[in-house]
Coordinates of C-alpha atoms in Angstrom, one line a residue:
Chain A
X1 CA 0.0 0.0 0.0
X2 CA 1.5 3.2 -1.0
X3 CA 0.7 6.6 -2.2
X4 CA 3.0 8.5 -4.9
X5 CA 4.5 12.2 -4.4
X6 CA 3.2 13.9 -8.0
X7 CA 4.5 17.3 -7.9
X8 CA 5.6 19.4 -5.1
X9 CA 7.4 23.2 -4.8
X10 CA 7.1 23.8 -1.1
X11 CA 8.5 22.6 2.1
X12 CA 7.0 18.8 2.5
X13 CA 8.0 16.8 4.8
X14 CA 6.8 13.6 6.8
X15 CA 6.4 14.4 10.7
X16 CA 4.6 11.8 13.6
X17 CA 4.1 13.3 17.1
X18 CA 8.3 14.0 17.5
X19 CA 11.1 12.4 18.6
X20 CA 10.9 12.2 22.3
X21 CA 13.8 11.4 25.0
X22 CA 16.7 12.5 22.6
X23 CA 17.0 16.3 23.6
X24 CA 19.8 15.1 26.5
X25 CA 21.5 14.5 23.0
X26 CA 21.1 17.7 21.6
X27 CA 18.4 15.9 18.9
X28 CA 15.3 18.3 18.8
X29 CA 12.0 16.4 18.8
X30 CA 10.6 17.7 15.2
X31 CA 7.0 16.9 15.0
X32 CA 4.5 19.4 13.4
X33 CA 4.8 22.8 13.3
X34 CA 1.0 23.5 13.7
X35 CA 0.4 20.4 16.5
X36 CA -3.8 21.6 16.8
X37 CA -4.1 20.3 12.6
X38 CA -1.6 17.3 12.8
X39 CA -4.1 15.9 15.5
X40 CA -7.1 16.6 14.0
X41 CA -6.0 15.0 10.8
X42 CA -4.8 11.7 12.8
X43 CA -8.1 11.9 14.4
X44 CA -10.3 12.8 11.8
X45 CA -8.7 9.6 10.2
X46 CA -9.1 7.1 12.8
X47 CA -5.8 7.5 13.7
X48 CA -3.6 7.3 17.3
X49 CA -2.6 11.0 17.8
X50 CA 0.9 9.9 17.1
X51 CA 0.9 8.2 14.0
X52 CA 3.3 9.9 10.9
X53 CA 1.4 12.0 8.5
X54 CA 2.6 14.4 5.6
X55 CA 3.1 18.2 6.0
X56 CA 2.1 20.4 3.4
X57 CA 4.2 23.8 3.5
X58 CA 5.0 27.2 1.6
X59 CA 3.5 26.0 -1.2
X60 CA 1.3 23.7 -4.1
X61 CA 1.3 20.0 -3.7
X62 CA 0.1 17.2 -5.3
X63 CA 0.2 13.0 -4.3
X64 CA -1.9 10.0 -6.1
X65 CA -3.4 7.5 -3.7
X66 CA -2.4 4.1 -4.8
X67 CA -5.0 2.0 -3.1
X68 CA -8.6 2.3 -1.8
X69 CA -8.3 4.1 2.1
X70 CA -9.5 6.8 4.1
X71 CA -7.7 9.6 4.5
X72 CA -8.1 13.0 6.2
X73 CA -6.6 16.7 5.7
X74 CA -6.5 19.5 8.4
X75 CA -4.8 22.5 7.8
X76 CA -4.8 26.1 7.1
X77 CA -3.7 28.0 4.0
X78 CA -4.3 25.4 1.2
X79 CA -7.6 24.7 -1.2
X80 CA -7.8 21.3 -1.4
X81 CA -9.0 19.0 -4.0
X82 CA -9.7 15.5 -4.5
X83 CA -9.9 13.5 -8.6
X84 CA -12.0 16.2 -10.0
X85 CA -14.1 17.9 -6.8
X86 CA -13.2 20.9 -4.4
X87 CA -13.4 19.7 -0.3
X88 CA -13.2 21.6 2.4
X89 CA -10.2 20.8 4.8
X90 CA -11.0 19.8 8.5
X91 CA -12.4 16.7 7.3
X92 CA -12.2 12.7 5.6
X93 CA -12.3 11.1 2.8
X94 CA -12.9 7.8 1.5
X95 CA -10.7 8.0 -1.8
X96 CA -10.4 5.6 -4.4
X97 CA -7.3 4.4 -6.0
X98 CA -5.7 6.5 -9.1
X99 CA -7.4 9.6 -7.8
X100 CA -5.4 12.8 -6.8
X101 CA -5.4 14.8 -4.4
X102 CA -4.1 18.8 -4.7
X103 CA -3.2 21.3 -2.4
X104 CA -2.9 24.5 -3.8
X105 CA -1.3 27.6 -1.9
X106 CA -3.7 30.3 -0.6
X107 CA -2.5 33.2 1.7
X108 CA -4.6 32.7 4.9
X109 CA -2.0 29.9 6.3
X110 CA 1.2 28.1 5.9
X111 CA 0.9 24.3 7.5
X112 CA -2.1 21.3 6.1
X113 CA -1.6 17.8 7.1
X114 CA -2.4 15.0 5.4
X115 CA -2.9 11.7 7.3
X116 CA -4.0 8.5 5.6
X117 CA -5.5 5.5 7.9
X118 CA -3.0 3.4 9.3
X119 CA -0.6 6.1 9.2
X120 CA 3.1 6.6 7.1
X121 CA 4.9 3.7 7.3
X122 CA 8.7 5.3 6.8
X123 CA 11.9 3.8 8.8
X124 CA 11.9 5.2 12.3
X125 CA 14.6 7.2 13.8
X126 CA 15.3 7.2 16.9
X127 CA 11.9 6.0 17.5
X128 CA 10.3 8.6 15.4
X129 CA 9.2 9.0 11.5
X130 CA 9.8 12.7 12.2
X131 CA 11.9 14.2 9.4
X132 CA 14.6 16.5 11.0
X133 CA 16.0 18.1 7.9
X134 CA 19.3 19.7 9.3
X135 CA 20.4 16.4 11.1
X136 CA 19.3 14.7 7.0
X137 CA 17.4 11.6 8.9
X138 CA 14.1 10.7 9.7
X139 CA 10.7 10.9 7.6
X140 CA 11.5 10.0 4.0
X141 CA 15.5 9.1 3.8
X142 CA 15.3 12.3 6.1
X143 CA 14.6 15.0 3.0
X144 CA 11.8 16.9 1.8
X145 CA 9.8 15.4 -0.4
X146 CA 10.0 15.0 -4.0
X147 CA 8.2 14.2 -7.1
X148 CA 8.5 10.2 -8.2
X149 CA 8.5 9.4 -4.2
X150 CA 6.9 6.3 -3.0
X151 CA 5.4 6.5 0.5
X152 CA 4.3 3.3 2.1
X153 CA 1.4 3.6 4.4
X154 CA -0.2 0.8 5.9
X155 CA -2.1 -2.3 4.7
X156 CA -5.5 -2.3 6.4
X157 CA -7.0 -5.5 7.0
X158 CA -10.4 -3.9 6.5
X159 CA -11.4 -0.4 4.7
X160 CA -13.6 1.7 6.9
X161 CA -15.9 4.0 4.9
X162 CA -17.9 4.8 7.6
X163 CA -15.2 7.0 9.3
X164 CA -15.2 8.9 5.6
X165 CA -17.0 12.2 5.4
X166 CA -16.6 13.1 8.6
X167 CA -15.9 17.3 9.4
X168 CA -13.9 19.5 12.5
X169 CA -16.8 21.9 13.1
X170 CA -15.7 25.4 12.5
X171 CA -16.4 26.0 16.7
X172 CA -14.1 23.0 17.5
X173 CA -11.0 24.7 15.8
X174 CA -8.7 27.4 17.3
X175 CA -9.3 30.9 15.3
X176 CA -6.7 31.5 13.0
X177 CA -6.0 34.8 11.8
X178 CA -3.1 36.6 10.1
X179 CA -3.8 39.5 13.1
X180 CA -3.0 37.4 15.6
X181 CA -2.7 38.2 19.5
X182 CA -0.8 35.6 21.3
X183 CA -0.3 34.6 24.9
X184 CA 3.2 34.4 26.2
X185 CA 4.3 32.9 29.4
X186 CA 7.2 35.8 30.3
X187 CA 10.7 34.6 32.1
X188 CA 13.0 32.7 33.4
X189 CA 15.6 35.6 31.6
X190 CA 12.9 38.4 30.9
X191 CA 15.2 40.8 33.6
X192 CA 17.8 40.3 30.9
X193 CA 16.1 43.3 28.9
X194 CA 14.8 45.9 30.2
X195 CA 11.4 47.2 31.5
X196 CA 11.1 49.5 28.7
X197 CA 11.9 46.5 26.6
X198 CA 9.3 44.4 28.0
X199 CA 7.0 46.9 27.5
X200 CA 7.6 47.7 23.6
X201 CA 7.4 43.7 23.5
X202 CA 4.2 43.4 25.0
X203 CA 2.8 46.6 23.3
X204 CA 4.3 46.4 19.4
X205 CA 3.0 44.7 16.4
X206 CA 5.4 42.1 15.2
X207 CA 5.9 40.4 11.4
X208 CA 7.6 37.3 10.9
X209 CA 10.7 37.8 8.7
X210 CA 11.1 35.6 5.3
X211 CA 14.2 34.1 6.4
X212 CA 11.5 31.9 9.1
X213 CA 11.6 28.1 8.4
X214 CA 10.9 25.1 10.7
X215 CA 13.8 25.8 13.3
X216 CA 12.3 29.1 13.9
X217 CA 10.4 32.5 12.9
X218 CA 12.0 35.6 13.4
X219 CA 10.4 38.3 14.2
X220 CA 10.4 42.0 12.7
X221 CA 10.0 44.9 14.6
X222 CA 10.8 47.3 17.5
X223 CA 14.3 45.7 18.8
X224 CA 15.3 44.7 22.3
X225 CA 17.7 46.2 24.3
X226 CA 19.6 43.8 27.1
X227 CA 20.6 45.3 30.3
X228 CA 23.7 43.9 30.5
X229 CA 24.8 40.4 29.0
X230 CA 23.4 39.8 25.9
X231 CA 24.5 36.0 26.7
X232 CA 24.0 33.2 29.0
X233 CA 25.2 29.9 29.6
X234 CA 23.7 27.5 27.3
X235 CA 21.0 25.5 28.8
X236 CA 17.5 23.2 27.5
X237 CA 15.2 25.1 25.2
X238 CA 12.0 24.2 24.1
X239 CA 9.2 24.4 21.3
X240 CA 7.9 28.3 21.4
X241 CA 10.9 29.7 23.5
X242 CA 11.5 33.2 22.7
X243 CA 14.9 34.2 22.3
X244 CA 16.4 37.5 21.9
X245 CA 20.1 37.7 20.5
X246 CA 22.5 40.5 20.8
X247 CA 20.8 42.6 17.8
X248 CA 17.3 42.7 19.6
X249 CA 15.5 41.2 17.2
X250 CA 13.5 38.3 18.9
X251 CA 13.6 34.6 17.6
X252 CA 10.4 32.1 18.4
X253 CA 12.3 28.3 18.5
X254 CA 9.5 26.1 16.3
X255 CA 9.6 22.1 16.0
X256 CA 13.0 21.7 14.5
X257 CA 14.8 24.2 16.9
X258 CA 17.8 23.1 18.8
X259 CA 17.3 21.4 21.7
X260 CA 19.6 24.0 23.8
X261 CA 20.6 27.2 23.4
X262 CA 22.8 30.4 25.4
X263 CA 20.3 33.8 24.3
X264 CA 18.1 35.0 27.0
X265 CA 14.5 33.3 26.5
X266 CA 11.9 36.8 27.3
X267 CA 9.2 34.1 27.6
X268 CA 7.3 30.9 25.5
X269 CA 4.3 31.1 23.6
X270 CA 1.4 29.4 25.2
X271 CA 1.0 25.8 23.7
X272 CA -2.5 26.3 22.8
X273 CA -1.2 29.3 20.6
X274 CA 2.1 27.6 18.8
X275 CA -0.2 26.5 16.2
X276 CA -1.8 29.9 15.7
X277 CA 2.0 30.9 15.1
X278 CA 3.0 28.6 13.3
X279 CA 0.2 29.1 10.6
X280 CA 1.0 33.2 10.4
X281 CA 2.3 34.0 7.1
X282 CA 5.6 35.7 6.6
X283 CA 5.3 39.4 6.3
X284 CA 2.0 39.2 5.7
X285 CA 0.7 38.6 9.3
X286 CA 0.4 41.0 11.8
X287 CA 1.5 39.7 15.2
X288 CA 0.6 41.2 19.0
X289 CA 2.1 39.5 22.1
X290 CA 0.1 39.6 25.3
X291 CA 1.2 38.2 28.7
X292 CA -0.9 35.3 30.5
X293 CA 0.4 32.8 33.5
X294 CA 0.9 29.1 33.1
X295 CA -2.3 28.2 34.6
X296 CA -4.3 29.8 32.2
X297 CA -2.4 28.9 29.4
X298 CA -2.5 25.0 31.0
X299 CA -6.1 25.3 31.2
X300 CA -6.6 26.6 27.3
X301 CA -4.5 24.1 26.3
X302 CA -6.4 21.3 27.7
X303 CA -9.9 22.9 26.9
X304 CA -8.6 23.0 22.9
X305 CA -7.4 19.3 22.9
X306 CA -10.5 17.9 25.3
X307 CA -12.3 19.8 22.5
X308 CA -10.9 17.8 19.9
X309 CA -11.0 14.5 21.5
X310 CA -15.5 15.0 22.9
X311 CA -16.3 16.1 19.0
X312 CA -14.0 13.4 17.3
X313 CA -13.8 10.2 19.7
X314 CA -11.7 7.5 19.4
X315 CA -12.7 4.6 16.5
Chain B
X1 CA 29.0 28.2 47.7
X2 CA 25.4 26.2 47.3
X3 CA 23.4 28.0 45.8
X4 CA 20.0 27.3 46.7
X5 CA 18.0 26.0 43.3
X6 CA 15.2 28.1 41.7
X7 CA 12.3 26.4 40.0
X8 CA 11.2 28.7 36.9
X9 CA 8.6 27.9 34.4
X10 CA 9.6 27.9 30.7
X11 CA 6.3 28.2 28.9
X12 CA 3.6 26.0 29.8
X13 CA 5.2 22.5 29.1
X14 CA 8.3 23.0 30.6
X15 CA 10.2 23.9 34.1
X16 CA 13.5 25.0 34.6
X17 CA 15.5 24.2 37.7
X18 CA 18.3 26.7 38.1
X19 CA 21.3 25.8 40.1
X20 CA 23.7 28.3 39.5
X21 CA 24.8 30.9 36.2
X22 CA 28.8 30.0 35.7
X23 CA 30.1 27.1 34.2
X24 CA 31.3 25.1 37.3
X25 CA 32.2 21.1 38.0
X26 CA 30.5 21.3 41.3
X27 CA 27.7 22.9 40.3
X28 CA 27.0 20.4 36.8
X29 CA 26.8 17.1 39.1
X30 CA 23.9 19.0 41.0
X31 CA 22.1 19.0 37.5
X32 CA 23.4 15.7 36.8
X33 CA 22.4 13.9 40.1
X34 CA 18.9 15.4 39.7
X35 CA 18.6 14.5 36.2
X36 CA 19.5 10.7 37.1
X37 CA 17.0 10.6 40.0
X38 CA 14.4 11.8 37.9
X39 CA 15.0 9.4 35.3
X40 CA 15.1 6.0 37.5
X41 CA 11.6 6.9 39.3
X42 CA 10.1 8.7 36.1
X43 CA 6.7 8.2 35.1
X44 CA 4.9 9.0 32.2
X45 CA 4.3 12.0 33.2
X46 CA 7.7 13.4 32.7
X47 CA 8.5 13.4 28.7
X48 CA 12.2 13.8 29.6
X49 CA 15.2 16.5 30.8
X50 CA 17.9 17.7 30.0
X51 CA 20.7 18.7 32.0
X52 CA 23.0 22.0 31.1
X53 CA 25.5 23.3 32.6
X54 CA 23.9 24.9 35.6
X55 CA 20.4 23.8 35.0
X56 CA 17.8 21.2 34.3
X57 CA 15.5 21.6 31.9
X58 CA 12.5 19.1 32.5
X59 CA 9.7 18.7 29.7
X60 CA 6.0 17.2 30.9
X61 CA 3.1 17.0 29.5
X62 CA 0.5 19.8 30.4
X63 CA -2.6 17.6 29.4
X64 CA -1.6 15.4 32.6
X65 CA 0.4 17.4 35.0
X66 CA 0.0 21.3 36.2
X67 CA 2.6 23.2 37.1
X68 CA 1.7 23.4 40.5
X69 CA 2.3 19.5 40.5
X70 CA 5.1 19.4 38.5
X71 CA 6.6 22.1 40.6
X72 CA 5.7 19.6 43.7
X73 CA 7.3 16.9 42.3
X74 CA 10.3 18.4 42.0
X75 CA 10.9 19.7 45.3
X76 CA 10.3 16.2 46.5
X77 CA 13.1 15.1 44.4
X78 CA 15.2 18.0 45.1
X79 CA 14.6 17.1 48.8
X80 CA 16.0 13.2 48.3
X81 CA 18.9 13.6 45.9
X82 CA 22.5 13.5 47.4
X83 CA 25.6 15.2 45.8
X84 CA 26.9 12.2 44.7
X85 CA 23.8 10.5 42.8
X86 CA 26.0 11.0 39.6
X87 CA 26.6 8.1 37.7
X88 CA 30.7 7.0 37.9
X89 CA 32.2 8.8 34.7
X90 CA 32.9 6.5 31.6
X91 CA 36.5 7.4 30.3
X92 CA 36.5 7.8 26.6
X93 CA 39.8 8.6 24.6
X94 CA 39.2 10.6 21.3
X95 CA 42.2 10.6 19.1
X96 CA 42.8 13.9 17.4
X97 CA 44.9 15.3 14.3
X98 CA 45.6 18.6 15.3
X99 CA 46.0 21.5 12.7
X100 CA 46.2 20.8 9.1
X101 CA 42.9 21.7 7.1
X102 CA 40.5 20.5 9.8
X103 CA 42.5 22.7 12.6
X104 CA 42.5 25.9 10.5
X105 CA 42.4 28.2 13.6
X106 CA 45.3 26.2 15.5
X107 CA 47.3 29.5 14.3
X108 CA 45.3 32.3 15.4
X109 CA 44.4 30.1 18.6
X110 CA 48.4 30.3 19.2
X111 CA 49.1 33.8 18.3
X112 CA 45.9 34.8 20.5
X113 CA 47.4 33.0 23.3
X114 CA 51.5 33.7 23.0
X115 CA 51.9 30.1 22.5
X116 CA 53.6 28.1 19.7
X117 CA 51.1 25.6 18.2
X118 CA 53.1 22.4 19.8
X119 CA 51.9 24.3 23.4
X120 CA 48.3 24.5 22.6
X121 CA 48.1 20.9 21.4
X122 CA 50.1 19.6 24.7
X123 CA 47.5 22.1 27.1
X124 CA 44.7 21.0 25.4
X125 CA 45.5 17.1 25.3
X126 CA 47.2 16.9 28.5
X127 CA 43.6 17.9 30.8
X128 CA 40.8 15.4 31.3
X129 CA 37.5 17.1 30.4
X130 CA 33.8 16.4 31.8
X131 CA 31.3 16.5 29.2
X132 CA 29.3 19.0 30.9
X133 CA 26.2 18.9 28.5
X134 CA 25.1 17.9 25.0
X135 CA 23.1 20.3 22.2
X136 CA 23.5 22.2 19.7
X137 CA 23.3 19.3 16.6
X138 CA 23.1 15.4 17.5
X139 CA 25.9 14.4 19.6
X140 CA 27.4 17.9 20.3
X141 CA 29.3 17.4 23.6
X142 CA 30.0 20.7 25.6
X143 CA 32.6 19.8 27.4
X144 CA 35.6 21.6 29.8
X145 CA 37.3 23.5 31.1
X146 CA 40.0 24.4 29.1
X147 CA 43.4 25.4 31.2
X148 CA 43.1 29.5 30.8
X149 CA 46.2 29.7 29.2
X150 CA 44.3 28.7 25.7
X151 CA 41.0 30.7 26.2
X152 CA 40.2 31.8 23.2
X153 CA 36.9 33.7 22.5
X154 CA 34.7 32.4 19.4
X155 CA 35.3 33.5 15.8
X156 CA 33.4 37.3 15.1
X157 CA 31.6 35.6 12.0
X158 CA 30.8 31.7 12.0
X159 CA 31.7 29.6 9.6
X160 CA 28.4 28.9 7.3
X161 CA 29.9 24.7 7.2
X162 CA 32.3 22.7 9.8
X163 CA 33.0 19.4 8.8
X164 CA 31.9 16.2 11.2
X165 CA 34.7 14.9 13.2
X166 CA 36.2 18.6 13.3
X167 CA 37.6 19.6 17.3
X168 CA 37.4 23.0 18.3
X169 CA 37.3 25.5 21.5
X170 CA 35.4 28.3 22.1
X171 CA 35.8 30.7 26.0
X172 CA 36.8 27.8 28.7
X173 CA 35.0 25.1 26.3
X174 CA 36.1 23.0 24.3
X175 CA 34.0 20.7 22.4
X176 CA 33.8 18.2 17.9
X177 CA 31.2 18.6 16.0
X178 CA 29.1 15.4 15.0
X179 CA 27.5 16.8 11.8
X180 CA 28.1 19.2 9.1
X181 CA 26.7 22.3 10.0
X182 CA 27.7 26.0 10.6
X183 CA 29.7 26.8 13.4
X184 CA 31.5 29.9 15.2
X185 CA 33.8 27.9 17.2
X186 CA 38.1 28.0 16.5
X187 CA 38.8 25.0 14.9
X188 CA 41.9 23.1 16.1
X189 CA 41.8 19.4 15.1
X190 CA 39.8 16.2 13.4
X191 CA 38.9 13.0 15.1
X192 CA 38.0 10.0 13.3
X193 CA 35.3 9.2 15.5
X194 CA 31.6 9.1 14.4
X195 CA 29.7 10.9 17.4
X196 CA 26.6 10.3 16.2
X197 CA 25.2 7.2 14.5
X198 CA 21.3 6.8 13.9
X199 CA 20.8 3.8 13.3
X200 CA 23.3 2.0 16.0
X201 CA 21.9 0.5 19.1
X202 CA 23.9 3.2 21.3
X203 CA 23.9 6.1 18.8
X204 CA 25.6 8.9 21.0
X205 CA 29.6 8.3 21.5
X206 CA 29.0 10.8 24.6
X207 CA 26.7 11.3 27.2
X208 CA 26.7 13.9 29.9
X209 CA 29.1 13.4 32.6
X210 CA 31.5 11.5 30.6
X211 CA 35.2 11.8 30.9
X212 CA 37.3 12.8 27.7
X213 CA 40.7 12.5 27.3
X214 CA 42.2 13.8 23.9
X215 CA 45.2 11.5 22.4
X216 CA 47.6 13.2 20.1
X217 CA 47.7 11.7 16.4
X218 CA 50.6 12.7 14.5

């Protein structure tokens, strides 16, 4: 059971859930940059939440499914189509084999995901399908992908129709915007910059510069200014961590940042808002950052994923 | 001095638990001895951590733990670790080429210091280093300290490609890359070691707390 890469231009890449219990190593986890859409997909396809799917990014896509399945697509920023008929993302499909399925670019997003049932069926790495691109391993021979690929995905003992034709309602999804406002959880080296600084962080609009890929998105606009050091000792990092490097202009780590790192961190973005990040559009979007504690952001977090699982349960 | 640890949140999915801000022996077998209590009673709960120089970074999963537990937890484990709950060091011997191509700043390293080239090779294979922490690529041990006669600060502009295998030293720390990949570090030396192999059963050469001893190739 396979499906075929047909034409890509844009950044597309197979990613699971991320490579966990490696970051000791210095190996970041990878995973998907939008983590709200990977899950739906999985879900929306009858899925485990881990299971490998392909990421659609920057640009058009197109893959053939080589055998009768079920398959699913979340996302934002694509228009999708299936054989000869347009479909609304946020929702599965029962396609037959030969047909085609498109994604073509539109400007509201960046990330779509698309899962088929049973899941990607690469080599894991390190435990993980997750393709980290810098390291070259993981996902498919640990590249993007390219036209003439050959993905295996799963042999299904039985086809499932009935999970087919099944939709994320609108209400279930977070809001994503290209004028974004998003919650940031400030510290542990926020008394690095100044109060003035914090202040013009928490108060400016912020674009995210083209040079942005999956280790990180810079951001454009008013610059930082340290107190003092402009440097710490290095130490663990995380998904959403904010950095800000000696010229003041701040750096959000995304899924295939490195694992550690020695600039001041001002703060991390809320989980439940990475994926509302990660799908802004570089300078295009428009981007606010507003301060919340961790028990908020802990408590939107869980009311956006026990959203997903009540409206989509488990096969 | 102990230096009483701080428990700081990074984000929502991630604490931070700070034992101290210079780059000290003492002070990295605190991290380490935490880390390796952590990770023989870990549960679920705890995706994993990752101990720096002077701090532990400890990833969980906000969809089963709070920060007010995860914050809990730790203090109870803070409370039960002893000094010496570090592993014993494994001894691993890394033979280097120093200079040549691969050890392109063995010069300016020299000049920067006052030494001739032969002094910086016998200073900097003579010590026995602690890897103090991994990160940066795969495999990338930080480890030191360098004596101070070869401090040397990192290069103004990195270099956009450093080959794998390549040794090099940057402030008290000296430390090989595993992978291509850009690096600002002076380069003095090669090893033929692979640090980092995917699809091996142990796929790390290093792991944090190791002890390295550098062997002069000629």
């Amino acid at each position: 059971m396979s499906l075929e890469v047909v034409d890509v231009s844009g950044l597309v890449t197979i990613q699971d859930s991320g490579r966990k219990g490696w970051r000791r190593f210095g190996v970041p986890t990878s995973g998907p940059m939008d983590a709200f859409a990977f899950r739906a997909a999985n879900k929306l396809a009858g899925n485990p939440n881990e299971c490998a799917v392909i990421e659609i990014g920057l640009s058009d896509a197109t893959f053939q499914i080589m055998q009768d399945c079920v398959t699913a697509v979340a996302g934002v920023g694509y228009k999708l189509s299936i054989y000869i008929w347009e479909f609304p993302l946020w929702s599965s499909f029962f396609v037959r084999a030969g047909w085609k399925i498109r994604f073509n670019k539109t400007d509201d997003g960046m990330w779509a995901y698309l899962a088929v049932s049973g899941g990607i069926q690469t080599h894991p790495i390190l435990g993980s399908r997750s393709t980290y691109l810098r390291g070259a391993f993981g996902g498919f021979e640990g590249r993007q992908l390219q036209a003439g690929d050959v993905i295996k995905t799963v042999s299904l003992s039985h086809s499932s129709p009935e999970i087919a034709a099944r939709t994320l309602p609108e209400e279930a999804r977070p809001v994503y915007t290209q004028n974004q406002t998003i919650n940031v959880i400030m510290g542990p080296q926020a008394n690095y910059l100044t109060d003035e600084s914090i202040q013009t962080f928490l108060s400016s609009e912020y674009s995210i510069s083209l040079t942005s890929d999956r280790m990180g998105y810079r951001l454009e606009g008013p610059a930082l200014t340290h107190r003092d050091k402009t440097e710490l000792i290095s130490e663990g990092m995380t998904f959403g961590a904010i950095q800000v490097p000696s010229n003041g202009q701040p750096i959000v780590i995304m899924a295939d940042g490195p694992s550690t790192g020695g600039y001041p961190k001002i703060g991390a973005v809320a989980s439940a808002d990475l994926p509302l990040l990660a799908q802004c559009v570089p300078n295009q979007s428009r981007i606010r950052f507003r301060e919340t504690t961790v028990t908020k952001a802990q408590e939107k977090y869980r009311a956006v994923f026990e959203g997903l699982q009540k409206i989509v349960p488990d096969e | 001095m102990t230096f009483k640890p701080k428990i700081v949140p990074l984000g929502d999915s991630a604490v931070l638990v700070q034992f101290g801000d210079e780059i000290e022996l003492a002070t990295n077998q605190r991290v380490r001895a935490l880390a390796n209590l952590i990770d023989v009673s870990s549960t679920s709960e705890i995706i994993e951590t990752v101990p720096a120089y002077a701090t532990l970074l400890v990833h969980y999963d906000p969809l089963i733990l709070s920060y007010a537990q995860i914050k809990n937890y730790l203090l109870v484990k803070m409370a039960q670790v002893a000094d010496n709950q570090a592993r014993k060091p494994r001894r691993i011997e890394v033979p280097v080429r120093y200079g040549g191509e691969s050890g392109d700043d063995l010069e300016s390293v020299a000049r920067h210091c006052q030494l001739q080239m032969e002094d910086v090779i016998r200073i900097h294979s003579e010590k026995i280093y602690t890897v103090f922490m991994m990160g940066f690529t795969p495999g990338f041990p930080y480890m030191g300290k360098l004596d101070d006669a070869i401090i040397t600060p990192r290069l103004k502009t990195p270099r956009t490609r450093v080959p794998a295998g390549t040794v090099a030293i940057a402030g008290s720390q000296t430390g090989i890359y595993p992978i291509d990949s850009p690096g600002g570090w002076q380069l003095i030396g090669w090893t033929p070691l692979q640090l980092f192999s995917p699809e091996s059963e142990s796929p790390f050469l290093f792991s944090p707390g190791d002890e390295v001893k550098f062997i002069v190739e000629k």
